[in-house]
XYZ file of C-alpha atoms in Angstrom:
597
model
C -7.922 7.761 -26.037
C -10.131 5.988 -28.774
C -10.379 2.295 -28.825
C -10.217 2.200 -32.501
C -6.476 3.978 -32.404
C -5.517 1.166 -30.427
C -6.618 -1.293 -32.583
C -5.864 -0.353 -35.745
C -2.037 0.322 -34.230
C -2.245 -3.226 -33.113
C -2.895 -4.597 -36.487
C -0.960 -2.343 -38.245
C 2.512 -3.705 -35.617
C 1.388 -7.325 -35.580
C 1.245 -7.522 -39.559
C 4.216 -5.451 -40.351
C 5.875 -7.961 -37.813
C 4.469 -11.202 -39.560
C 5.637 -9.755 -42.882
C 9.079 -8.930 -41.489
C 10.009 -10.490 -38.432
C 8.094 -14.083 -39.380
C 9.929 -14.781 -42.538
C 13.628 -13.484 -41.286
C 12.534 -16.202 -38.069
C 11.538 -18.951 -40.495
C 13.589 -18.735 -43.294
C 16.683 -17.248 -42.289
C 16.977 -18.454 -38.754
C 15.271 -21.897 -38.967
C 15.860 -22.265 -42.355
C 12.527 -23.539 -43.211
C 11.906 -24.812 -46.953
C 10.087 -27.503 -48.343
C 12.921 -30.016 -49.363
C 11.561 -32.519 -47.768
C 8.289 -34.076 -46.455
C 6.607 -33.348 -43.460
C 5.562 -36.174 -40.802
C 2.038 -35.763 -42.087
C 3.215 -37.600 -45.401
C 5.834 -39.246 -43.836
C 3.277 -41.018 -41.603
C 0.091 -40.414 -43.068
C -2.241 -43.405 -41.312
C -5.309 -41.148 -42.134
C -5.960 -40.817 -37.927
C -3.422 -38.868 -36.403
C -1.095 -38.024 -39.312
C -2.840 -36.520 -41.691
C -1.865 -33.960 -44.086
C -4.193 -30.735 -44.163
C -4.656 -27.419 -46.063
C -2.551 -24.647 -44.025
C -6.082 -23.100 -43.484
C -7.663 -25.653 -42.354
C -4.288 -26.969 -40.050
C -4.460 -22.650 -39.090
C -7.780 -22.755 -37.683
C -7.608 -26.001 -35.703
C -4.156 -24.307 -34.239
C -5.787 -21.465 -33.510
C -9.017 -22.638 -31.820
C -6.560 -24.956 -29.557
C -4.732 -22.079 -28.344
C -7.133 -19.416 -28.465
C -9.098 -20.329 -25.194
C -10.089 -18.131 -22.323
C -6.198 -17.282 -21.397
C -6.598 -14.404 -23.785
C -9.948 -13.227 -22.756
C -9.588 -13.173 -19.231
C -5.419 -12.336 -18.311
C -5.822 -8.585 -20.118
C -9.072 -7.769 -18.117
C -7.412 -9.080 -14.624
C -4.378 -7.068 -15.573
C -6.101 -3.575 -16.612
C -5.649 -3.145 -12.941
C -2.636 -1.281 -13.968
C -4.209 0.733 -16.598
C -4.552 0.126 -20.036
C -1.347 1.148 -21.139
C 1.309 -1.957 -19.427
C -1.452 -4.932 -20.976
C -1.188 -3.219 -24.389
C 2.561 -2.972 -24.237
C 3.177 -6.432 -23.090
C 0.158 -7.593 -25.099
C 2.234 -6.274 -28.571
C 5.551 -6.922 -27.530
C 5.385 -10.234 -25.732
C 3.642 -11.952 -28.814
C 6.209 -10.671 -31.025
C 9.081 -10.965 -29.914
C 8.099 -13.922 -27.274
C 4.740 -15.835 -28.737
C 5.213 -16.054 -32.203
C 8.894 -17.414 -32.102
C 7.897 -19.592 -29.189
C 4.907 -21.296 -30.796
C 6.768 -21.375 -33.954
C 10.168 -23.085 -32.975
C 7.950 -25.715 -30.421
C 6.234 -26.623 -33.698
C 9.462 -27.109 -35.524
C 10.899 -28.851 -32.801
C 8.811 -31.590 -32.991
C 7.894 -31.680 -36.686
C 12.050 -32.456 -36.895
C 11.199 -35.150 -34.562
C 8.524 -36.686 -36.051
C 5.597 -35.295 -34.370
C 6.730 -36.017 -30.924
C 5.887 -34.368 -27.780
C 7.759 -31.674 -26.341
C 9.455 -34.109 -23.205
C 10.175 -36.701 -25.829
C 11.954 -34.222 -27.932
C 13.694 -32.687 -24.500
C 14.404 -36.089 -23.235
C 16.415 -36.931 -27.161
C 17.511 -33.656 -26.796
C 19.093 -32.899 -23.282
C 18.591 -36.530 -21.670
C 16.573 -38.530 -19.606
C 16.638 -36.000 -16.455
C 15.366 -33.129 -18.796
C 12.740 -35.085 -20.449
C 11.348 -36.655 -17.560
C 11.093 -32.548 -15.676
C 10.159 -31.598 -18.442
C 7.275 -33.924 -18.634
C 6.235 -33.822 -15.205
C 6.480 -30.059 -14.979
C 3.472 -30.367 -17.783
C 1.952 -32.796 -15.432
C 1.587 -29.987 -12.885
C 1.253 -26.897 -15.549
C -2.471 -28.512 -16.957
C -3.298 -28.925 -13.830
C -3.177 -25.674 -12.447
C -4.217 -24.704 -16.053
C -7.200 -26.627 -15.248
C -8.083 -24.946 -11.725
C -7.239 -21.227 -13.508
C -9.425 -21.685 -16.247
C -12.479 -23.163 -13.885
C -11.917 -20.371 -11.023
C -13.378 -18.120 -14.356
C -16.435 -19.728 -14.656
C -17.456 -19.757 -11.035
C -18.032 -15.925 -11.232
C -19.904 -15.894 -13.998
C -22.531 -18.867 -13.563
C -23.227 -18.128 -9.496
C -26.720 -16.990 -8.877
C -27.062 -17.181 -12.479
C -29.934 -19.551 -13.685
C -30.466 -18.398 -17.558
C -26.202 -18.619 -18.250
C -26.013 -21.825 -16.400
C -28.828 -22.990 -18.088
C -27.427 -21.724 -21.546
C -24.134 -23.558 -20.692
C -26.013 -26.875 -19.709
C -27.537 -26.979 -22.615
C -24.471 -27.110 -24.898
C -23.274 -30.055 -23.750
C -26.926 -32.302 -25.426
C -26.672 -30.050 -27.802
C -22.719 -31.171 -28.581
C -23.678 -34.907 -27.995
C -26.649 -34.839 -30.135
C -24.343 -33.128 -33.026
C -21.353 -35.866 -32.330
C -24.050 -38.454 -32.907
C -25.470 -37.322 -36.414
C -22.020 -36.691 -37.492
C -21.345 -40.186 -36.595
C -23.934 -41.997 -37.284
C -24.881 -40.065 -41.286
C -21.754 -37.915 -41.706
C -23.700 -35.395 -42.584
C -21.891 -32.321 -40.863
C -23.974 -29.816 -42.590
C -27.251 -31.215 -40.668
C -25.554 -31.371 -37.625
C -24.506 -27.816 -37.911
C -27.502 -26.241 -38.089
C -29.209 -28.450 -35.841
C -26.401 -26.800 -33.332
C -26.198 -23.615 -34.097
C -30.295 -22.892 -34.012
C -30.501 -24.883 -30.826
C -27.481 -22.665 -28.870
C -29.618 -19.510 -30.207
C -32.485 -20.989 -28.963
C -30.937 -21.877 -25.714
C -30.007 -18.288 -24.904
C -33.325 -16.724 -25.802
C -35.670 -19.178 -23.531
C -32.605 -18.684 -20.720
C -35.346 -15.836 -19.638
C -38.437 -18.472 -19.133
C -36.865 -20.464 -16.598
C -36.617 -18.094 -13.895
C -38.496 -18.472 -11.282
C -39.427 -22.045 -12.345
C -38.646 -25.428 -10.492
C -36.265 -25.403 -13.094
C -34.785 -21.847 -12.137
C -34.242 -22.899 -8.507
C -32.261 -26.145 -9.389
C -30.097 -24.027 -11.623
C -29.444 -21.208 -9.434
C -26.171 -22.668 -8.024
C -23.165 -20.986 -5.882
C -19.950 -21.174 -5.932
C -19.360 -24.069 -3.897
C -21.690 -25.812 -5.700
C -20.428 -24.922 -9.094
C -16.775 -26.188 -8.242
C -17.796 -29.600 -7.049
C -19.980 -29.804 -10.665
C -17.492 -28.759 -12.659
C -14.528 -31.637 -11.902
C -17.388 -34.058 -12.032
C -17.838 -32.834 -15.562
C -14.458 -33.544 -16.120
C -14.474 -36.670 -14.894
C -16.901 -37.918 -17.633
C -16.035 -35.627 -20.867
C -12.291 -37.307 -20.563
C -13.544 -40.445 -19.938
C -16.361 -40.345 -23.073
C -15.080 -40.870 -26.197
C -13.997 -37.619 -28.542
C -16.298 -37.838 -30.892
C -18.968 -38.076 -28.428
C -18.307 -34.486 -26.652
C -15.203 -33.408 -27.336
C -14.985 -32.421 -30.939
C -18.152 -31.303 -31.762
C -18.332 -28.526 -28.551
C -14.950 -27.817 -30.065
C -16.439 -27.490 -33.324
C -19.689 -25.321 -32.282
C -17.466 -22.912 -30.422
C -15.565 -21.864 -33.392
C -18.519 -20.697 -34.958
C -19.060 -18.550 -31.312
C -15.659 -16.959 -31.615
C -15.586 -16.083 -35.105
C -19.468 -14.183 -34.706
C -18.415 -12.561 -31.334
C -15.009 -11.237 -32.369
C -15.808 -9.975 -35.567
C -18.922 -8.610 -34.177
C -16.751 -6.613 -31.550
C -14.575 -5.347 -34.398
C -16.928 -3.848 -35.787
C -18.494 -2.417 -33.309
C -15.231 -0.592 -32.066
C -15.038 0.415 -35.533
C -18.444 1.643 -35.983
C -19.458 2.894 -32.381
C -15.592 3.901 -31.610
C -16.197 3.636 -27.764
C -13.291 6.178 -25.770
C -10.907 4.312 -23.302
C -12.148 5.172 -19.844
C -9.384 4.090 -17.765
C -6.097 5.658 -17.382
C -2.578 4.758 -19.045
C -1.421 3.726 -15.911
C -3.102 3.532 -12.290
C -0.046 4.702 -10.029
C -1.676 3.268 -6.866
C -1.338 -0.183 -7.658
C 1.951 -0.082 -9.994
C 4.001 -1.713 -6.723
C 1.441 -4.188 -5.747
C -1.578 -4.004 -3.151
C -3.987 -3.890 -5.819
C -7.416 -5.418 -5.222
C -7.204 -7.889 -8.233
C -3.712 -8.760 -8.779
C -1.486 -8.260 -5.232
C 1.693 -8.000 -6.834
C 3.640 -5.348 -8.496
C 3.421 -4.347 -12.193
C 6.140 -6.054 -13.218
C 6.324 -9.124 -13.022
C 3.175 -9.497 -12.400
C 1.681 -7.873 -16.007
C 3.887 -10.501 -17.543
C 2.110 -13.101 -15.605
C -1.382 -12.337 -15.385
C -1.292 -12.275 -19.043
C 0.550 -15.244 -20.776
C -2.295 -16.178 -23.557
C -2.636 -13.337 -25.992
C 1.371 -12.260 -25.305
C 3.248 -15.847 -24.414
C 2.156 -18.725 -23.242
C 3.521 -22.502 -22.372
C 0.214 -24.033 -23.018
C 0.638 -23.313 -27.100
C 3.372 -25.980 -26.065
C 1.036 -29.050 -25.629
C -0.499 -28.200 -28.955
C 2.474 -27.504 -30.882
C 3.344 -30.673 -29.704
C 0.905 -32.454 -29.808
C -2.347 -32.283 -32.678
C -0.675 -29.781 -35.097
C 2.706 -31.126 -35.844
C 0.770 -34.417 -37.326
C -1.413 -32.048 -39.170
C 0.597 -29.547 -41.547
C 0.856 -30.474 -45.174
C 4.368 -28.142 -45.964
C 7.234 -26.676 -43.784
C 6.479 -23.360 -44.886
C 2.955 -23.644 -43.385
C 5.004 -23.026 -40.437
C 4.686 -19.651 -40.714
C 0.837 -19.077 -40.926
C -0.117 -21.795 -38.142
C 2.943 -21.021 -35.739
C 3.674 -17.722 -36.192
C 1.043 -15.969 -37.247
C -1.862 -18.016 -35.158
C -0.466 -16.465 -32.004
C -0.747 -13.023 -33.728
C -3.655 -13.212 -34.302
C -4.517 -14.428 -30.862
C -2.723 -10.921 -29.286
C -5.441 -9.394 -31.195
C -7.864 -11.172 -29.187
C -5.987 -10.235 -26.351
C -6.128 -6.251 -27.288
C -10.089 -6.853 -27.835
C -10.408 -8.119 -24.545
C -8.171 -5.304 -22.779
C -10.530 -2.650 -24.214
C -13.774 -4.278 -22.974
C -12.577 -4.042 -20.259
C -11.252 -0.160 -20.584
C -14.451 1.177 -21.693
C -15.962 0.584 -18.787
C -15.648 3.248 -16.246
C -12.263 2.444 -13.449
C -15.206 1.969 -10.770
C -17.616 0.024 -11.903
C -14.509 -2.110 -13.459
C -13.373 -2.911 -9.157
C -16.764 -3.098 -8.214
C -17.197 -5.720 -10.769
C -14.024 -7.558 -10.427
C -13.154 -6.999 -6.508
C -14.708 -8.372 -3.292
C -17.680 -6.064 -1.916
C -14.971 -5.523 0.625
C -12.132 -5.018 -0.934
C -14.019 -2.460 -3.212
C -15.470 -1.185 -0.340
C -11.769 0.474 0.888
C -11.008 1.679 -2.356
C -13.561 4.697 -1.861
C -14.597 4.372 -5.005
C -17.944 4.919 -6.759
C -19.633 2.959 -9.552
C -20.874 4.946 -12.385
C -22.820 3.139 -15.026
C -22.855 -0.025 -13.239
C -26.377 0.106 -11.878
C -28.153 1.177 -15.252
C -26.010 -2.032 -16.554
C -27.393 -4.127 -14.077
C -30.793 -2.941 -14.956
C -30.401 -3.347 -18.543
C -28.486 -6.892 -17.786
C -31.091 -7.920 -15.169
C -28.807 -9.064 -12.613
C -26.497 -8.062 -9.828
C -23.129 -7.646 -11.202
C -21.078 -6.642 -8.732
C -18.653 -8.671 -6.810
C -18.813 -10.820 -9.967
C -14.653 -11.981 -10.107
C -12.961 -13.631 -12.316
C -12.969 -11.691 -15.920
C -15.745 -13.211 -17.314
C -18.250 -10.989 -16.420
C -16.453 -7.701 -17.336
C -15.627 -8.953 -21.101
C -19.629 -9.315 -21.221
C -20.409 -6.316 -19.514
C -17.764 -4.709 -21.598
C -18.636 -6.096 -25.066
C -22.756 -4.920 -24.381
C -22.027 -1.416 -23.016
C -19.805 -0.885 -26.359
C -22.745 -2.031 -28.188
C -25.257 -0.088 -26.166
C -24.232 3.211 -28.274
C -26.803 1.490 -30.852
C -30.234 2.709 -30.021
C -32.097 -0.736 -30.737
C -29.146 -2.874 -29.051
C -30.734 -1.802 -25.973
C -33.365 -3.780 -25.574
C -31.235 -6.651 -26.385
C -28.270 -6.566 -23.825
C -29.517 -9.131 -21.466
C -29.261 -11.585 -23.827
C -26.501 -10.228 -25.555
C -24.464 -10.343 -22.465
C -25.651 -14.018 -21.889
C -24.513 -14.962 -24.798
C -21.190 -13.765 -24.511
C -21.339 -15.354 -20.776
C -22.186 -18.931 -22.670
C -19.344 -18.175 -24.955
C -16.446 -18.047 -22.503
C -17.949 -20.580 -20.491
C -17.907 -23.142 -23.520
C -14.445 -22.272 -24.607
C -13.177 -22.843 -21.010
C -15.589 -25.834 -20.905
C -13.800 -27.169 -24.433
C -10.484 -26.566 -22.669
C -11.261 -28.336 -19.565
C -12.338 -31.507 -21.650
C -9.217 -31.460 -23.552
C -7.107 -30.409 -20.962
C -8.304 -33.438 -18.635
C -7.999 -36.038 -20.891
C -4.401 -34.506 -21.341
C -4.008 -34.937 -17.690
C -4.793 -38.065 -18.374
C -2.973 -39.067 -20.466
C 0.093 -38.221 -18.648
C -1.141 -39.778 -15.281
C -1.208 -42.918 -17.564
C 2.348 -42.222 -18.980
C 4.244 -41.446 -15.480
C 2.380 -44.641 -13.673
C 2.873 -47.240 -16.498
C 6.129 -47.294 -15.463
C 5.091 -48.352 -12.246
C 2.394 -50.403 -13.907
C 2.719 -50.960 -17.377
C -0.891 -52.062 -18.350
C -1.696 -48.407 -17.715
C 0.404 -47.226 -20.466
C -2.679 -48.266 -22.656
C -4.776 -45.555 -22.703
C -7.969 -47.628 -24.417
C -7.635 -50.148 -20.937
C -10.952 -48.590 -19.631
C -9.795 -49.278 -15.369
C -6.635 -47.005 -16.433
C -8.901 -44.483 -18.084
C -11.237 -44.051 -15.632
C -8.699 -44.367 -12.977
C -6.425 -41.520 -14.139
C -9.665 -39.275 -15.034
C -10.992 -39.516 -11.433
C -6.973 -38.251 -10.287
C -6.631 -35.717 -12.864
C -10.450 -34.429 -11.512
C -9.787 -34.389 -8.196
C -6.049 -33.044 -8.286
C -7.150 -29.469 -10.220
C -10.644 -29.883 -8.257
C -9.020 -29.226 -4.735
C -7.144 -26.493 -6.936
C -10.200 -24.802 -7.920
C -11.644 -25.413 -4.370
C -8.891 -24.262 -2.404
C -8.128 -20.640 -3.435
C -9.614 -17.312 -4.801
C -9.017 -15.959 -8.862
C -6.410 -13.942 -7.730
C -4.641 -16.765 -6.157
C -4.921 -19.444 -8.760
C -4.929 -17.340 -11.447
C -1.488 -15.806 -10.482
C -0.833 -19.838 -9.682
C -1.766 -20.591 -13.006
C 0.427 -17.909 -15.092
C 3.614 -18.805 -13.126
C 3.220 -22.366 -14.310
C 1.937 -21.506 -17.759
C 5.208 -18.810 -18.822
C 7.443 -21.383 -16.872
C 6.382 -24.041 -19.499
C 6.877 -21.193 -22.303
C 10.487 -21.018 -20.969
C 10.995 -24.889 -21.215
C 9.631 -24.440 -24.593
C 12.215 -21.226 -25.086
C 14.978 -23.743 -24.155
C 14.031 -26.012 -26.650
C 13.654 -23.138 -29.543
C 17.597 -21.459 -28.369
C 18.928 -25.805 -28.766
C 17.377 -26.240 -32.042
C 18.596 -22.747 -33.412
C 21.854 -23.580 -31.840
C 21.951 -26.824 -34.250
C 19.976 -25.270 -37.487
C 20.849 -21.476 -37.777
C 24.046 -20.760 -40.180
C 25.307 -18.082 -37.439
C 25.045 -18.997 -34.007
C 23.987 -15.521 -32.863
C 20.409 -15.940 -34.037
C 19.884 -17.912 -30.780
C 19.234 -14.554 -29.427
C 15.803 -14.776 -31.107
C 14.657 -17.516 -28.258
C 17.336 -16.569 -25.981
C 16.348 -12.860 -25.250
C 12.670 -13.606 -24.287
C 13.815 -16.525 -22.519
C 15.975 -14.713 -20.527
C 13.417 -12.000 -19.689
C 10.406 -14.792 -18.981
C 12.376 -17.346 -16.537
C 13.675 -14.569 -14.199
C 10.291 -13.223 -14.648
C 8.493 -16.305 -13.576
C 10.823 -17.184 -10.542
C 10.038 -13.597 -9.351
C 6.630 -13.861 -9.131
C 6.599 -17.954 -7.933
C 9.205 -16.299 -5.212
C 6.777 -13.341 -4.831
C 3.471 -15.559 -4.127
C 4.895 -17.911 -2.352
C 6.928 -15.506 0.369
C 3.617 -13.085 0.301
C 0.572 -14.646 -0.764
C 0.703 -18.741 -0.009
C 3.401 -18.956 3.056
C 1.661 -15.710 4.771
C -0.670 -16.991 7.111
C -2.100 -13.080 7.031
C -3.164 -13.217 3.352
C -6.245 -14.171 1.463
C -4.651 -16.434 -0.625
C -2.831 -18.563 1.856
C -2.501 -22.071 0.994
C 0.601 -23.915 1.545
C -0.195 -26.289 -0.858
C 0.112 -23.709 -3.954
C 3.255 -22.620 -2.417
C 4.598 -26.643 -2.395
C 3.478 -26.511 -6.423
C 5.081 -22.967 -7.087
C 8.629 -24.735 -5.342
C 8.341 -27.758 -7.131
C 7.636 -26.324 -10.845
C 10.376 -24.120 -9.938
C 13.342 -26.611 -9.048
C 12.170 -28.943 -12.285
C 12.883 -25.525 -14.214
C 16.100 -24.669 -13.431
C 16.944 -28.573 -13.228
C 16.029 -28.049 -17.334
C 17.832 -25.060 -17.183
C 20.822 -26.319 -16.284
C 20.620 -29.206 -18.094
C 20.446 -27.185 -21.341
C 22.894 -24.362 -20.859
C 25.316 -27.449 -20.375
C 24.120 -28.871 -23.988
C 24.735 -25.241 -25.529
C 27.817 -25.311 -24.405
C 28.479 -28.352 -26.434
C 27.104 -26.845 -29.230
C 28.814 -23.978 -29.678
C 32.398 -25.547 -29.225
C 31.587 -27.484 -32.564
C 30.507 -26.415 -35.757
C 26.645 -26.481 -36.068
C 25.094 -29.994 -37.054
C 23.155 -30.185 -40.534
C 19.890 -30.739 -41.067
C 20.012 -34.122 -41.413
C 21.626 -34.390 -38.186
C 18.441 -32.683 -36.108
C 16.325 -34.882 -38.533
C-alpha cells in the first residue's frame, strides 16, 4: 500500500462529504440562513464579540482544536494496523466530528454565545447544567495530564529539544510585548519566526555545555516543570504568553503539514505496517491494553470526534463568526480538515517499519517479549543523534516518521537531526499552547463552581482567586501526569474527552429535535451518539475493572478509576435527563425558531 492512495482517498471522501453531507446538515437539518444577526453583531463590544471574516473566524477554530489530540491518538492506535485508525479516522469525523462541532456551535450561537453547561442547564435544567459543567471540570483536567504525558517522552535526555522548547516561551513574551507596546505585528513576526529557526539550529552547541547538563532533564523532572509552567502561563496575562505562542505555532503547523504533503506526494513512501495486526485486535497489546474496539474509538477522539471541540465551540468562536452560514466552513469543515491531520499522522507512523514502531513506542521490556527486531531504527538513531528507543508517548514516532519519509531526498540527509527537532519543538509548543489555555480554562471553572461557595471568586480579575484556582488546576492534572504511564492516562484521557463529545451529541439530537422540520433528522446526532456513549462506558468499564482496580497491572491507580466512575454517573445523569426532555419534544409539534432563540 502507497501512502499517497490513502491520502488522496481521504481528501477525495472528506470533500465529497463537506459538499454533500455539510450543506444537507446545515441547511436542511438545522436550517441555517442568514435572516438574522449573529451574537457577534448582536453584541459586538469590540473584546469578546466581535464579528470576523469566516477565514479568519476558520483559522482561529481550527488552531483551537487542532492540537496534539490528532497527532498523537492515530500513532498510539496503529497498534492495530493501519487499516481500523483510517476507518475510524474517515468515518468518525464524518458522520460524528463534523455534525458534533457543528451543532455545539449552533447551540450556543442560538444562545447567545453561551457555554455549553449554560446552554444544557436552559436546556435540560439545573441538574444537567451543573454535570454537565463539572464533567468539563474533570474532562480538561485529564485533558491536561494526556496532553503533558506526550511531552515527557520526547524532551527526556533530550538537551537540544528542551532547549528549543525553552526558548519559545522569551521568544513568545518578547513578541506579546512589541505587539503591545508598537502594534506592529509584522516586526514581531519576524523577530519570532527567525529566532525559533535559530533556536533549533544552535540546539546542537549546547551539548555538552554547563548549559547541556542543566537541560538534560528526566521524566520526573520534566513533570514537576511542566505544572509549574502552568501555574504561571494561566496566571500571566494573554497577551503576555498566551496569544502570541498561539500565534507563532500556526505558522509551525501550516510549514510542517504542507511540507509532509508534499513529501508523500513527491517521495510516495509505501505503508510498512499491516491492515490489521491480529495479535493485538482483542487487547494485550504493548501500547494500548484493550481490545480494538472500543478502544480505536478511544485512543483516537481528535482527528475523528472529540468533546474538547466542545469548549471552543462554546466558548471563543461562537462570539467570533460574522454570518450563520459561516457555520459550515468553521464547524463543519474545520474538523475535516483536522481528520486530515489525523490521516498524516497515522502514516508517519506506518512508514516506519512494525518493529522499530514498538521499539520506539513500548517499554524496553515490554518490547523485549514481543521478539521482535528493529530494522531501520539504529541508522535513524545515527542520523537523529540520539537514542530513540523506549521513547513513549507519540511524539517521537511522528518525528521519526515525518524525517525517514523525507530521507528518500538525497540532501535531506544531512539535515534530519534538526529536522526531527524541529518537528519535536512543534508538538511540544502546540501541547504547550494547549496546556496554557487549557489551565486557565481550569481555572476558570474552579472560580465558577467555588464562587458559589465564595462569591468574590466568581471574579476572575480578583488576583488571590486567580492565583488560587491556578495553583488547584496545576496540581490536580499534575498528580495526573505524575501518577500513571501514556497508556494509562492517555486511555484516561479519551474516555473523558468522547464522553464530553456525547454531552455535546445530546445537546446537537435537543436542538434538532426543536429546529428540524421532520423529527427524524435527529438521527444525524443520535446515531453517533448512540455508538460513542456505549462506546465510552465500555472502555471507562474496561480500564477501570482491568487496568486501574487490578492491583496486577501497570496502570493501577485507584484514583483514575474514582475519575472514570465519577465522569461516568454525571453522563448518564445527562443522559437521562435529556431522553426525558425528548420525550417532551416529540409529543408536541416542534418549536420555531424564535422559540430556541
Amino acid at each position: 500500500m502507497n501512502a499517497i492512495t490513502l491520502v488522496i482517498a481521504a481528501i477525495c471522501i472528506l470533500t465529497i462529504a463537506y459538499r454533500l453531507y455539510g450543506i444537507f446538515f446545515t441547511k436542511t437539518v438545522l436550517k441555517i440562513n442568514d435572516d438574522r444577526p449573529t451574537p457577534a453583531h448582536e453584541k459586538n463590544d469590540g473584546k469578546d464579540f466581535v464579528p470576523t471574516s469566516k477565514w479568519v473566524a476558520f483559522g482561529h477554530h481550527f488552531a483551537a482544536i487542532a492540537a496534539a489530540g490528532p497527532l498523537v491518538g492515530p500513532i498510539l492506535a496503529a497498534q492495530f494496523g493501519y487499516l481500523p485508525g483510517y476507518l475510524w479516522l474517515l468515518i468518525g469525523a464524518v458522520i460524528g466530528g463534523a455534525v458534533h462541532d457543528a451543532v455545539v456551535l449552533f447551540a450556543s450561537m442560538t444562545k447567545g454565545g453561551k457555554s455549553l453547561s449554560e446552554v444544557m442547564r436552559e436546556e435540560l435544567g439545573p441538574v444537567a447544567g451543573f454535570c454537565t459543567g463539572l464533567a468539563m471540570l474533570f474532562i480538561i483536567t485529564i485533558t491536561m495530564a494526556g496532553l503533558s504525558m506526550v511531552i515527557l517522552g520526547a524532551l527526556a535526555e533530550n538537551p537540544w529539544g528542551t532547549f528549543a522548547v525553552a526558548a519559545t516561551i522569551p521568544i513568545a513574551m518578547l513578541m506579546g510585548i512589541i505587539t503591545k507596546f508598537t502594534g506592529n505585528l509584522k516586526l514581531s513576526t519576524i523577530i519570532g519566526v527567525i529566532l525559533l529557526v535559530a533556536a533549533v539550529f544552535y540546539g546542537p552547541y549546547i551539548q555538552g555545555t554547563w548549559l547541556g547538563d542543566v537541560l538534560t532533564l528526566d521524566r520526573e523532572t520534566l513533570s514537576i516543570i511542566l505544572p509549574i509552567y502552568a501555574f504561571f502561563a494561566a496566571a500571566l496575562p494573554v497577551w503576555f504568553l498566551l496569544a502570541p505562542r498561539d500565534y507563532l505555532s500556526s505558522f509551525m503547523k501550516i510549514g510542517v503539514f504542507i511540507a509532509l504533503i508534499i513529501g508523500v506526494f513527491i517521495i510516495n513512501p509505501t505503508i510498512q505496517f499491516p491492515a490489521i495486526i491480529p495479535d493485538f485486535l482483542g487487547g494485550g497489546g504493548p501500547i494500548v491494553a484493550g481490545p480494538v474496539w472500543p478502544f480505536v474509538s478511544i485512543t483516537i477522539a481528535c482527528g475523528a470526534i472529540s468533546g474538547f471541540h466542545a469548549f471552543v465551540g462554546s466558548g471563543t468562536t461562537p462570539k467570533m463568526l460574522n454570518r450563520w452560514e459561516d457555520i459550515r466552513l468553521v464547524g463543519f469543515g474545520a474538523m475535516l480538515v483536522e481528520c486530515v491531520v489525523g490521516v498524516m499522522a497515522l502514516i508517519a507512523a506506518t512508514v516506519l517499519h512494525p518493529a522499530d514502531y514498538f521499539a520506539i513506542n513500548s517499554t524496553p521490556e515490554a518490547f523485549a517479549k514481543l521478539g521482535m527486531t528493529v530494522v531501520d531504527l539504529p541508522a535513524l538513531s545515527e542520523a537523529i543523534g540520539m537514542d530513540l528507543e523506549g521513547r513513549t508517548g507519540g511524539a517521537v514516532t511522528l518525528a521519526v516518521g515525518m524525517a525517514s519519509i523525507f530521507a528518500g531526498v538525497e540532501w535531506f540527509s544531512h539535515l534530519t537531526k534538526y529536522f526531527y527537532q524541529f518537528v519535536i519543538m512543534f508538538e511540544a509548543v502546540f501541547i504547550l499552547t494547549a496546556i496554557d489555555a487549557g489551565t486557565r480554562t481550569a481555572r476558570y471553572l474552579i472560580q465558577d463552581f467555588l464562587g458559589n461557595v465564595y462569591k468574590p471568586l466568581k471574579k476572575t480579575d480578583w488576583m488571590p482567586g486567580a492565583i488560587g484556582a491556578s495553583a488547584l488546576a496545576c496540581v490536580m492534572w499534575g498528580y495526573l501526569l505524575n501518577s500513571g504511564d501514556i497508556a494509562s492516562v492517555w486511555a484516561l484521557f479519551g474516555v473523558s474527552n468522547q464522553l464530553m463529545a456525547s454531552i455535546g451529541l445530546v445537546c446537537g439530537v435537543t436542538f434538532v429535535l426543536k429546529v428540524a422540520d421532520k423529527r427524524i433528522y435527529a438521527l444525524t446526532c443520535f446515531i453517533p451518539l448512540v455508538y460513542l456513549y456505549i462506546t465510552v462506558n465500555v472502555a471507562g468499564f474496561w480500564m477501570v475493572k482491568n487496568v486501574y482496580w487490578n492491583d496486577a497491572a501497570g496502570g493501577f491507580n485507584v484514583l483514575n478509576g474514582v475519575l472514570s466512575i465519577i465522569m461516568l454517573t454525571l453522563g448518564l445523569i445527562i443522559v437521562i435527563t435529556s431522553v426525558l426532555k425528548w420525550r417532551e419534544l416529540w409529543k408536541h409539534p416542534r418549536f420555531t425558531k424564535k422559540a430556541v432563540a
